[in-house]
mmCIF file of C-alpha atoms and ligand atoms in Angstrom:
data_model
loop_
_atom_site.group_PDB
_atom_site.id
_atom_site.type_symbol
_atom_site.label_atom_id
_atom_site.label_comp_id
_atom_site.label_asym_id
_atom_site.label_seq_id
_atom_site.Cartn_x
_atom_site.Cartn_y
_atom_site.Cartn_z
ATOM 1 C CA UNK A 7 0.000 0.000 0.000
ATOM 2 C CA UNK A 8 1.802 3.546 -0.955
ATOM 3 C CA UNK A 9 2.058 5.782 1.698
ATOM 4 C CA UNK A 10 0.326 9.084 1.416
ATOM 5 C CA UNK A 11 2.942 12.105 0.796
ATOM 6 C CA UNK A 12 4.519 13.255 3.525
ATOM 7 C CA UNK A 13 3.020 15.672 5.409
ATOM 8 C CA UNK A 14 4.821 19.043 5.351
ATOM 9 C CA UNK A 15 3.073 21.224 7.758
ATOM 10 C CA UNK A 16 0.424 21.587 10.123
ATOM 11 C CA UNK A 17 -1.852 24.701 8.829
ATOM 12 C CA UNK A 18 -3.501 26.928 11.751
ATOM 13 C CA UNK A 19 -6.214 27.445 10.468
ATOM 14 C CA UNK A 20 -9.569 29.355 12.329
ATOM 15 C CA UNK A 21 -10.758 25.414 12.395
ATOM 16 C CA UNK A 22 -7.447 23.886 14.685
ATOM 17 C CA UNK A 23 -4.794 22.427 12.877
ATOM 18 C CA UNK A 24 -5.366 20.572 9.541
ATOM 19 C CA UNK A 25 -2.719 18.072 8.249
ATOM 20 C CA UNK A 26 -1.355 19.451 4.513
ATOM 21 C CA UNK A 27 0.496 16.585 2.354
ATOM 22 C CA UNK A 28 3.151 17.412 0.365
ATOM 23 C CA UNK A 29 0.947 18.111 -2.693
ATOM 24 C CA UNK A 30 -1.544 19.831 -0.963
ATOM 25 C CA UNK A 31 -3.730 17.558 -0.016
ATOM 26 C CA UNK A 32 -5.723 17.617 3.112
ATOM 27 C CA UNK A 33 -8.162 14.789 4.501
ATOM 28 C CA UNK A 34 -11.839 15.967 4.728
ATOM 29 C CA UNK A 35 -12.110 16.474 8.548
ATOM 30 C CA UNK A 36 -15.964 15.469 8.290
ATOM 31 C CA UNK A 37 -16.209 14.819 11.967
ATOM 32 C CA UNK A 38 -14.979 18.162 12.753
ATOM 33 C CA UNK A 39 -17.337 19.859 10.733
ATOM 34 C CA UNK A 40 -20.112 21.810 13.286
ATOM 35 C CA UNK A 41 -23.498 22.412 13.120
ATOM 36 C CA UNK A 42 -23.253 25.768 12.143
ATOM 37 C CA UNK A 43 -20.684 24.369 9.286
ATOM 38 C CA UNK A 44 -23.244 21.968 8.341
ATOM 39 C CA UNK A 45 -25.987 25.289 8.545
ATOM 40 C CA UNK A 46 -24.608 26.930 6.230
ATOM 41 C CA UNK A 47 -24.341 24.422 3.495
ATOM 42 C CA UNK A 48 -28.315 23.651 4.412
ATOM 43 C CA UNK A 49 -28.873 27.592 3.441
ATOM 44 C CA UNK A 50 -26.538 27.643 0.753
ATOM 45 C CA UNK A 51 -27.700 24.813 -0.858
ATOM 46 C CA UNK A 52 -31.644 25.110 -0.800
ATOM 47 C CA UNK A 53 -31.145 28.659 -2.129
ATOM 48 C CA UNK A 54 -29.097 28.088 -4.788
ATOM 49 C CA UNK A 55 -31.405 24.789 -6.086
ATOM 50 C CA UNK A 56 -34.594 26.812 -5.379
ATOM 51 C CA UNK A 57 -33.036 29.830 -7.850
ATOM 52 C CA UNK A 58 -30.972 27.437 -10.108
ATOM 53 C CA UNK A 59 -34.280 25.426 -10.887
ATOM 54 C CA UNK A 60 -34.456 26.646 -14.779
ATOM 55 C CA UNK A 61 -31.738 28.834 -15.213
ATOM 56 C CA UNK A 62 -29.205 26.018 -14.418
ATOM 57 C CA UNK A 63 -28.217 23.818 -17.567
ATOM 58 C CA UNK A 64 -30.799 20.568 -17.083
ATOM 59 C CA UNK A 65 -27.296 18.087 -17.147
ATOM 60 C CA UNK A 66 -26.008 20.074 -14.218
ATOM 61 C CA UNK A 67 -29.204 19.567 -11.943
ATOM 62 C CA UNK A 68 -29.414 15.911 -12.877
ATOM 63 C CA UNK A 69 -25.991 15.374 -12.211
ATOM 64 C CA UNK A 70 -26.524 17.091 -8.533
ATOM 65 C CA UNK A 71 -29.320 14.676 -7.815
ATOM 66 C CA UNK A 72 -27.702 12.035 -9.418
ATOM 67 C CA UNK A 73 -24.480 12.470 -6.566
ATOM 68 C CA UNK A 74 -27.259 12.073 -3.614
ATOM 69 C CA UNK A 75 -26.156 15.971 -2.603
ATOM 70 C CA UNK A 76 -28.715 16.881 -0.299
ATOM 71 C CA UNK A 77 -29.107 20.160 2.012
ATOM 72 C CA UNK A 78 -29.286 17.738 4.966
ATOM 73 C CA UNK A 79 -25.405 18.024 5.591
ATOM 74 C CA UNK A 80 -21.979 18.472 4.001
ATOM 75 C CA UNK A 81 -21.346 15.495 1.328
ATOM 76 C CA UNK A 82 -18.618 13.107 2.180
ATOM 77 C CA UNK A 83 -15.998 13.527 -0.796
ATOM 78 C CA UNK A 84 -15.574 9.749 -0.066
ATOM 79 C CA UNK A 85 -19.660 8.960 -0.800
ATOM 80 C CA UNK A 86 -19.215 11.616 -3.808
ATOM 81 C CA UNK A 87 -16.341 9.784 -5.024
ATOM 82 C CA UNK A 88 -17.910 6.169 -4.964
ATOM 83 C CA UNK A 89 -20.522 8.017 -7.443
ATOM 84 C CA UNK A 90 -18.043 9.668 -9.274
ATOM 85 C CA UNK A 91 -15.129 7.624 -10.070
ATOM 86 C CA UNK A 92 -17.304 4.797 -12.002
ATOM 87 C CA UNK A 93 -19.169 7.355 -13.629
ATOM 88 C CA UNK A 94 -15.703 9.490 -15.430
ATOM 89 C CA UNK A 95 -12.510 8.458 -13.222
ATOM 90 C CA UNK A 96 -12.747 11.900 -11.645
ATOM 91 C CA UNK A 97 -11.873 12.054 -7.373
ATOM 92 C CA UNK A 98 -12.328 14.645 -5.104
ATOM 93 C CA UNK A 99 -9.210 15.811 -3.202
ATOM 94 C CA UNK A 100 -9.150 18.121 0.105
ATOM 95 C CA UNK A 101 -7.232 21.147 -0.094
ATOM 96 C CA UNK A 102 -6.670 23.825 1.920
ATOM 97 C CA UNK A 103 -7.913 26.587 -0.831
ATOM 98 C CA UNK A 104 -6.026 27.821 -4.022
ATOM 99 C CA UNK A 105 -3.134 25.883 -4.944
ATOM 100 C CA UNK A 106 -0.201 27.081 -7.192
ATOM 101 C CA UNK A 107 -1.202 26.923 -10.672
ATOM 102 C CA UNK A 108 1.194 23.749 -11.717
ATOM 103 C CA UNK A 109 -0.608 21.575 -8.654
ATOM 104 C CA UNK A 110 -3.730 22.456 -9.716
ATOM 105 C CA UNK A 111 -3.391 21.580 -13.289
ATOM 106 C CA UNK A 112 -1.635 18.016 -12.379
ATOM 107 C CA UNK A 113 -4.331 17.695 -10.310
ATOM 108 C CA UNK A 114 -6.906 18.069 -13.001
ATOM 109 C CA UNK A 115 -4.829 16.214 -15.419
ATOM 110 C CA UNK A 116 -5.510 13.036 -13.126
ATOM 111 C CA UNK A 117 -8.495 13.421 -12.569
ATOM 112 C CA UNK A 118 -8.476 14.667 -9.055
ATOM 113 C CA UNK A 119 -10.493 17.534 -8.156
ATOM 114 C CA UNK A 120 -9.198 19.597 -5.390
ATOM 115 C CA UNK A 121 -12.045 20.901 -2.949
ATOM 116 C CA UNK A 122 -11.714 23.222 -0.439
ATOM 117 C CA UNK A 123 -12.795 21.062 3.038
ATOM 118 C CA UNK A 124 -13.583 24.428 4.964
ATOM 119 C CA UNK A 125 -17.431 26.164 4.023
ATOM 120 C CA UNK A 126 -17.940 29.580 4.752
ATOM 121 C CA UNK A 127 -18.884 31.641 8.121
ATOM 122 C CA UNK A 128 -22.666 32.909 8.681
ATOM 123 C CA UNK A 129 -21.642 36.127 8.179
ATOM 124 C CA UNK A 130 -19.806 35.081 4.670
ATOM 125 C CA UNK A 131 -23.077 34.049 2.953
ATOM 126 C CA UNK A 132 -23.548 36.134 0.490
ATOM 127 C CA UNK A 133 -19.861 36.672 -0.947
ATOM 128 C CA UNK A 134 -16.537 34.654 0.036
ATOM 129 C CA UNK A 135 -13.602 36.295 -1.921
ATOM 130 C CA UNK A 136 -12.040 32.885 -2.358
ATOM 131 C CA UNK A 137 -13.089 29.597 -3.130
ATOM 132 C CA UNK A 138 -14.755 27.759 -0.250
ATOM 133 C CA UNK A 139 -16.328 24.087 0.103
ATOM 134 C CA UNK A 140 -19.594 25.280 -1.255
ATOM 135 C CA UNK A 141 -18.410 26.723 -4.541
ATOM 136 C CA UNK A 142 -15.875 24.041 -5.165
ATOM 137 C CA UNK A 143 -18.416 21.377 -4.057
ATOM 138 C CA UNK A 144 -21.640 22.383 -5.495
ATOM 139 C CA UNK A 145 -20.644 24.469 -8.110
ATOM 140 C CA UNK A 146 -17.664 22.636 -9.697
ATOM 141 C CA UNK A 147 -18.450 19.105 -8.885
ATOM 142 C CA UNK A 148 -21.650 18.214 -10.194
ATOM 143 C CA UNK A 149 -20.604 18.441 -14.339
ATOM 144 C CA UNK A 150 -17.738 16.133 -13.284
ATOM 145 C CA UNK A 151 -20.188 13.232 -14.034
ATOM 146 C CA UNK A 152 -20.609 15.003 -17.300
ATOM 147 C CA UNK A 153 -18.332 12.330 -19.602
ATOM 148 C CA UNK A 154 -17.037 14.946 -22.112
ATOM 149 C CA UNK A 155 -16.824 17.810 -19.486
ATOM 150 C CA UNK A 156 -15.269 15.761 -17.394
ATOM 151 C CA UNK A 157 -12.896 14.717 -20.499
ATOM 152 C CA UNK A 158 -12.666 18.637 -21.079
ATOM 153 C CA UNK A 159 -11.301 18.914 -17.865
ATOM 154 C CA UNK A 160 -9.187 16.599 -17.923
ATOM 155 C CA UNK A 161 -7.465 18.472 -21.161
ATOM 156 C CA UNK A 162 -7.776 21.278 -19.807
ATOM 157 C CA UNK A 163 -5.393 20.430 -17.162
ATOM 158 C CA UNK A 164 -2.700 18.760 -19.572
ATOM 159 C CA UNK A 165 -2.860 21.971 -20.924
ATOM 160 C CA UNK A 166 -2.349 24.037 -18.213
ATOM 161 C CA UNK A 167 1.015 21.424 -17.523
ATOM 162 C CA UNK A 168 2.131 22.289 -20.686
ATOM 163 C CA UNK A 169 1.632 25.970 -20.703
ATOM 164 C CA UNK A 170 3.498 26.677 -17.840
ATOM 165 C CA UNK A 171 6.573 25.563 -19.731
ATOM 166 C CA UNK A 172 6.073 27.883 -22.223
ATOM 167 C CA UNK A 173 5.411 30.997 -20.132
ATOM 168 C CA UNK A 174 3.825 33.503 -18.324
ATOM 169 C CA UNK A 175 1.870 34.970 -21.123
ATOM 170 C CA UNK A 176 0.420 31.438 -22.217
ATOM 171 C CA UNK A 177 -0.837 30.737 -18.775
ATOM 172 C CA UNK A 178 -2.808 33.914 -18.821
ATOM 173 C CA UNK A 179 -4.522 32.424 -21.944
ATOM 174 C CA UNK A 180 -5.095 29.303 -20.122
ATOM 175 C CA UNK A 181 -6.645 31.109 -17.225
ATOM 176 C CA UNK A 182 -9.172 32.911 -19.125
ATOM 177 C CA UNK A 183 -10.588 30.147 -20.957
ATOM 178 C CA UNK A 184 -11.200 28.344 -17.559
ATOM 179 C CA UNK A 185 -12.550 31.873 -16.171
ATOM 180 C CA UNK A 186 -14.881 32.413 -19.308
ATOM 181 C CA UNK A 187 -16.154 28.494 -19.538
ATOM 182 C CA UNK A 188 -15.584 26.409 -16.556
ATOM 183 C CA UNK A 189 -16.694 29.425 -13.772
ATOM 184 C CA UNK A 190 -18.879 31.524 -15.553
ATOM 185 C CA UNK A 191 -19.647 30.084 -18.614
ATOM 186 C CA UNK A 192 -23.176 30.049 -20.325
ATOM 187 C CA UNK A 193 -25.331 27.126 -22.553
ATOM 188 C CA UNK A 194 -28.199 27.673 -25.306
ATOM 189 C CA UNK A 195 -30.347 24.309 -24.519
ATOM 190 C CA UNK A 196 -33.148 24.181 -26.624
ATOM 191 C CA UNK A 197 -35.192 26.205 -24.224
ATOM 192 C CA UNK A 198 -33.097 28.818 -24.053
ATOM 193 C CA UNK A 199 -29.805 30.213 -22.100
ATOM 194 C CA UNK A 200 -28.842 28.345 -18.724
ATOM 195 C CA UNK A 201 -26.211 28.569 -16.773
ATOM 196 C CA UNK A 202 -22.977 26.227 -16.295
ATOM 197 C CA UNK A 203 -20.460 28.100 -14.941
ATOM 198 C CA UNK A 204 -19.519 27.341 -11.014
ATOM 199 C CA UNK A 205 -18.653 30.700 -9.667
ATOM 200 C CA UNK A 206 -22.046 31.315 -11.390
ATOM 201 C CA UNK A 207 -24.609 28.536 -10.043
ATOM 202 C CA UNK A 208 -22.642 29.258 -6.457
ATOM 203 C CA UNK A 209 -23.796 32.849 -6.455
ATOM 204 C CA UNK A 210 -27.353 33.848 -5.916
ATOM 205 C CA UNK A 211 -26.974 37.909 -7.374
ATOM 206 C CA UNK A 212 -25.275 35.889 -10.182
ATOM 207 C CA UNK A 213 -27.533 33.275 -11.364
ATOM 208 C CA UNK A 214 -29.619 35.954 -11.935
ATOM 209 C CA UNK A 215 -27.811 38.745 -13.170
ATOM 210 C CA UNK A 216 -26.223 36.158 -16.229
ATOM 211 C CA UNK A 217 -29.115 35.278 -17.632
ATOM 212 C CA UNK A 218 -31.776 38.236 -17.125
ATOM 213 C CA UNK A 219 -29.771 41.539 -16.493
ATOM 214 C CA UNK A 220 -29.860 44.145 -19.586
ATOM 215 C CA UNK A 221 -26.039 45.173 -18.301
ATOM 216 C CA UNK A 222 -23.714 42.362 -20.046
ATOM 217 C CA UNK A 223 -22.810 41.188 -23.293
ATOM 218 C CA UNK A 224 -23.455 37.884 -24.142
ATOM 219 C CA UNK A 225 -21.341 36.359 -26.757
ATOM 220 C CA UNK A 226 -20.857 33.168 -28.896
ATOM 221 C CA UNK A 227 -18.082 30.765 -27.375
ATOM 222 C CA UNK A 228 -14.653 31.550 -29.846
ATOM 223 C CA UNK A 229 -11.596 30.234 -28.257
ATOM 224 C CA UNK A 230 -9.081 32.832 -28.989
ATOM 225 C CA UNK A 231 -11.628 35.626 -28.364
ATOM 226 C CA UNK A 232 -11.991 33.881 -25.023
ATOM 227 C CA UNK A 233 -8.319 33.653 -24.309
ATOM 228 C CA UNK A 234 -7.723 37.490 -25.417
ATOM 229 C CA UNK A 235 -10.294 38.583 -22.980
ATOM 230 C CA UNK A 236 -9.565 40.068 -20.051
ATOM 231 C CA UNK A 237 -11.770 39.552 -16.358
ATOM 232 C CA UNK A 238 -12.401 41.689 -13.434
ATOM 233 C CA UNK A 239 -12.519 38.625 -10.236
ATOM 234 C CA UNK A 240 -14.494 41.339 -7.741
ATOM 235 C CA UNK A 241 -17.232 42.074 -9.973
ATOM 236 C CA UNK A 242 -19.991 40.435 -12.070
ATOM 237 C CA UNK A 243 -18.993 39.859 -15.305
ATOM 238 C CA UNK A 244 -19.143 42.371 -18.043
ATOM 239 C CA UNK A 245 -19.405 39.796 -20.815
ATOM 240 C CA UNK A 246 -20.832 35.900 -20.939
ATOM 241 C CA UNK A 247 -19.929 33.454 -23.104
ATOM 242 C CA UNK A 248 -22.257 30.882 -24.604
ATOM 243 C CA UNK A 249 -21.407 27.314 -26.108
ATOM 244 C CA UNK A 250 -24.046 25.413 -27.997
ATOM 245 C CA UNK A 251 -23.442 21.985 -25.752
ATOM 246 C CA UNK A 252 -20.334 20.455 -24.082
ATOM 247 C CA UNK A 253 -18.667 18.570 -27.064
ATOM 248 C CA UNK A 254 -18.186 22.465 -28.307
ATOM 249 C CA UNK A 255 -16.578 22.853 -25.399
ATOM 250 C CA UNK A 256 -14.399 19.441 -25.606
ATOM 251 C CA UNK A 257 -13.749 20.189 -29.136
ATOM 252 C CA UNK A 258 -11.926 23.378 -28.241
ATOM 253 C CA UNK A 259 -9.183 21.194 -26.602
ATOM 254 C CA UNK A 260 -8.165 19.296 -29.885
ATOM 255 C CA UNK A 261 -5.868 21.897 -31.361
ATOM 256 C CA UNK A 262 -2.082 22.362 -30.105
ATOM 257 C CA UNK A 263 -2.395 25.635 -28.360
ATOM 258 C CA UNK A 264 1.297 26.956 -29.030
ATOM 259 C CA UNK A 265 0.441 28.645 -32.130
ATOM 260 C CA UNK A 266 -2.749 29.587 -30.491
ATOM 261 C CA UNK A 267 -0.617 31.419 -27.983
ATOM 262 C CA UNK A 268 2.175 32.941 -30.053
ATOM 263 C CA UNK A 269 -0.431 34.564 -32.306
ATOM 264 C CA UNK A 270 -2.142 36.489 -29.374
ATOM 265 C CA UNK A 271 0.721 37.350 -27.829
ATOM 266 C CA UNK A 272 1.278 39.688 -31.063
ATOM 267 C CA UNK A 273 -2.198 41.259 -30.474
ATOM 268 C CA UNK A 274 -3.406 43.480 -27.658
ATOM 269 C CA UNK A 275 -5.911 41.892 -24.790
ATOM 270 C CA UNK A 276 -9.371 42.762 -25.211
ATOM 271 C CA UNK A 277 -11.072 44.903 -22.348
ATOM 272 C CA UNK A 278 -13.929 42.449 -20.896
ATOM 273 C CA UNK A 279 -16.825 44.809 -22.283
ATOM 274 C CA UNK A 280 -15.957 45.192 -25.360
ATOM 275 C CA UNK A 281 -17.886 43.845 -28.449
ATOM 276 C CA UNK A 282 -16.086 42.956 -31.392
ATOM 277 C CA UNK A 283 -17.282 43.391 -35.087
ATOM 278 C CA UNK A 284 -16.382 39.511 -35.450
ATOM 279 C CA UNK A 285 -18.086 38.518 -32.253
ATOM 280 C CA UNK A 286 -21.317 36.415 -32.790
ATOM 281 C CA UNK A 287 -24.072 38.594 -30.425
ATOM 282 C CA UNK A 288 -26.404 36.881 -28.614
ATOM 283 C CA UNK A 289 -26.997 40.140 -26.218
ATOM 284 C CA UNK A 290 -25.358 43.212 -26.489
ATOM 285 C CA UNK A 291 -24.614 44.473 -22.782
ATOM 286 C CA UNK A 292 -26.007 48.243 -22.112
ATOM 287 C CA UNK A 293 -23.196 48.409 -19.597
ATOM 288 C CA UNK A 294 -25.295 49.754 -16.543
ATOM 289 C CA UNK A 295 -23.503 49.576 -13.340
ATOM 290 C CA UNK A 296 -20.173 48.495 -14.635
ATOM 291 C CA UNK A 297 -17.348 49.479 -12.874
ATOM 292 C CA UNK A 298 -15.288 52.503 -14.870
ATOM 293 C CA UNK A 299 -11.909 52.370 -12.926
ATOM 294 C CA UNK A 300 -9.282 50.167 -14.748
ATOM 295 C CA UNK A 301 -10.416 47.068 -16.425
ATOM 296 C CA UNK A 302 -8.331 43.504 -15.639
HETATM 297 N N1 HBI B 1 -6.548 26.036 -6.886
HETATM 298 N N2 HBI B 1 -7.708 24.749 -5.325
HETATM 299 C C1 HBI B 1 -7.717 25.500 -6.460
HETATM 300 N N3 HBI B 1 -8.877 25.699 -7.124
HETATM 301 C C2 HBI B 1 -8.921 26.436 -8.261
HETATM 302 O O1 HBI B 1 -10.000 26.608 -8.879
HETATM 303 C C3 HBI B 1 -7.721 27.015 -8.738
HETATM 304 C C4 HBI B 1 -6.535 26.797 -8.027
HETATM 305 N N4 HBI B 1 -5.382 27.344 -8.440
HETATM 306 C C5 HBI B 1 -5.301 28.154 -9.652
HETATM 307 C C6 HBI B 1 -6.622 28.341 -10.303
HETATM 308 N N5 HBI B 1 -7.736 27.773 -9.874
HETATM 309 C C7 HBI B 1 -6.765 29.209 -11.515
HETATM 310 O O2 HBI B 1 -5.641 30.054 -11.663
HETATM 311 C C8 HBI B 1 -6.943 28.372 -12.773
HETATM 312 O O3 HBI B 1 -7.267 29.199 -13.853
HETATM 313 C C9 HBI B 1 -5.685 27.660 -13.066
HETATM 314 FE FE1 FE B 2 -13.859 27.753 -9.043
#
């Protein structure tokens, strides 16, 4: 039996010490979580389901149901991953929160999802700045069952390996195209626009404001527009952008992306509410409430 990595540190956190392995990776304290803990996923959860109920994308909401989540408590990543695994190959992994970019993306590459194993405070409800249990949990987790988003994944993260050896610039490519799909990223079903993206279906003002607000642009999916596009992270977006179904999505992937990359680094980013004469409109954003000081 191979021993788990070594452990490197204890982390103080507000929750007592949690062991970290060498590659991050914590063990789900599940027995430590408290009432409150398990409170606020209840609230979280029954909120988000009662809004997401059709403006989510109908694969993402059968996939939820289909992983037992429940509002009762906080899911065992070990019940999710007896689900998961037979279903795509996927795991869940504990980590402490954001991991350097290269863990992350060896993480996806094998098919192990990291997941933050610490929810949220009362008092953090309505917005967490970074990614807690609840977003990583409920919003990421559920298309994971998804075969070809769970293959896109997957390529997304042998992609990320590969552009951080080529450079800064490339990685910054990457990153949109995993901001602009993966977190807030939009589908036409056949009854119209729903939602896919996790930092999307994990925030109430923003499974609204994607779908029904008059302020953003919503835009066909175009890889290279995508990775050209720059994002504000403290702000709704100022632009969406749709795919037609998930094999768009996977499709994306097939291309090398070094060419990709050397092309746009010879062109200027785009500023994230701007509407290109090339871009395929779905909704053209009347830019209400946007913020005016400098763009990302
Ligand atoms: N780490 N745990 C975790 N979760 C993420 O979503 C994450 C990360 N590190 C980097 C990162 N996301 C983004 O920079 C991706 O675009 C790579
Ligand atoms: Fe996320």
């Amino acid at each position: 039996m191979n021993m788990p990595p070594r452990r490197v540190e204890n982390l103080h956190t507000d929750k007592g010490k949690v062991p970290v392995y060498a590659t991050g990776i914590v063990d789900q304290p599940w027995d430590s979580y408290s009432a409150e803990d398990h409170g606020v996923w209840k609230v979280l959860y029954e909120r988000q389901r009662a809004l997401l109920k059709g403006r989510a994308s109908d694969e993402f909401l059968q996939a939820q149901d289909a992983m037992g989540m429940s509002p009762d408590h906080i899911p065992k990543f070990s019940d999710i991953n007896a689900v998961l695994e037979p279903a795509t190959g996927w795991t869940l992994i504990g980590v402490e929160g954001l991991l350097p970019e290269l863990d992350f993306f060896d993480h996806l590459a094998n098919r192990r999802f990291p997941v933050t194993w610490w929810i949220r405070r009362p008092d953090q409800i309505d917005y967490i700045e970074e990614p807690d249990l609840f977003h990583d949990l409920f919003g990421h987790v559920p298309l994971l069952m998804l075969p070809t988003f769970a293959d896109y994944m997957a390529a997304y993260g042998r992609g990320g390996v590969k552009a951080h050896g080529i450079g800064p610039e490339a990685l910054v490519n990457l990153t949109r195209l995993y901001w602009y799909t993966v977190e807030f990223g939009l589908i036409e079903q056949a009854d119209g626009l729903r939602i896919y993206g996790s930092g999307i279906v994990s925030s109430a003002g923003e499974s609204l404001y994607s779908l029904e607000s008059e302020a953003p642009n919503r835009i066909g999916f175009d890889l290279e527009r995508i990775m050209q596009t720059r994002y504000r992270i403290d702000t709704y977006q100022k632009t969406y952008f749709v795919i037609d179904s998930f094999q768009q999505l996977m499709d994306a992937t097939a291309p090398d992306f070094t060419p990709i990359y050397q092309r746009l680094s010879e062109q200027s980013a785009i500023p994230a509410g701007d509407v290109l004469a090339s871009d395929h409109v779905i909704h053209r954003g009347s830019g209400e409430g946007w913020a005016t000081d400098a763009d990302a």
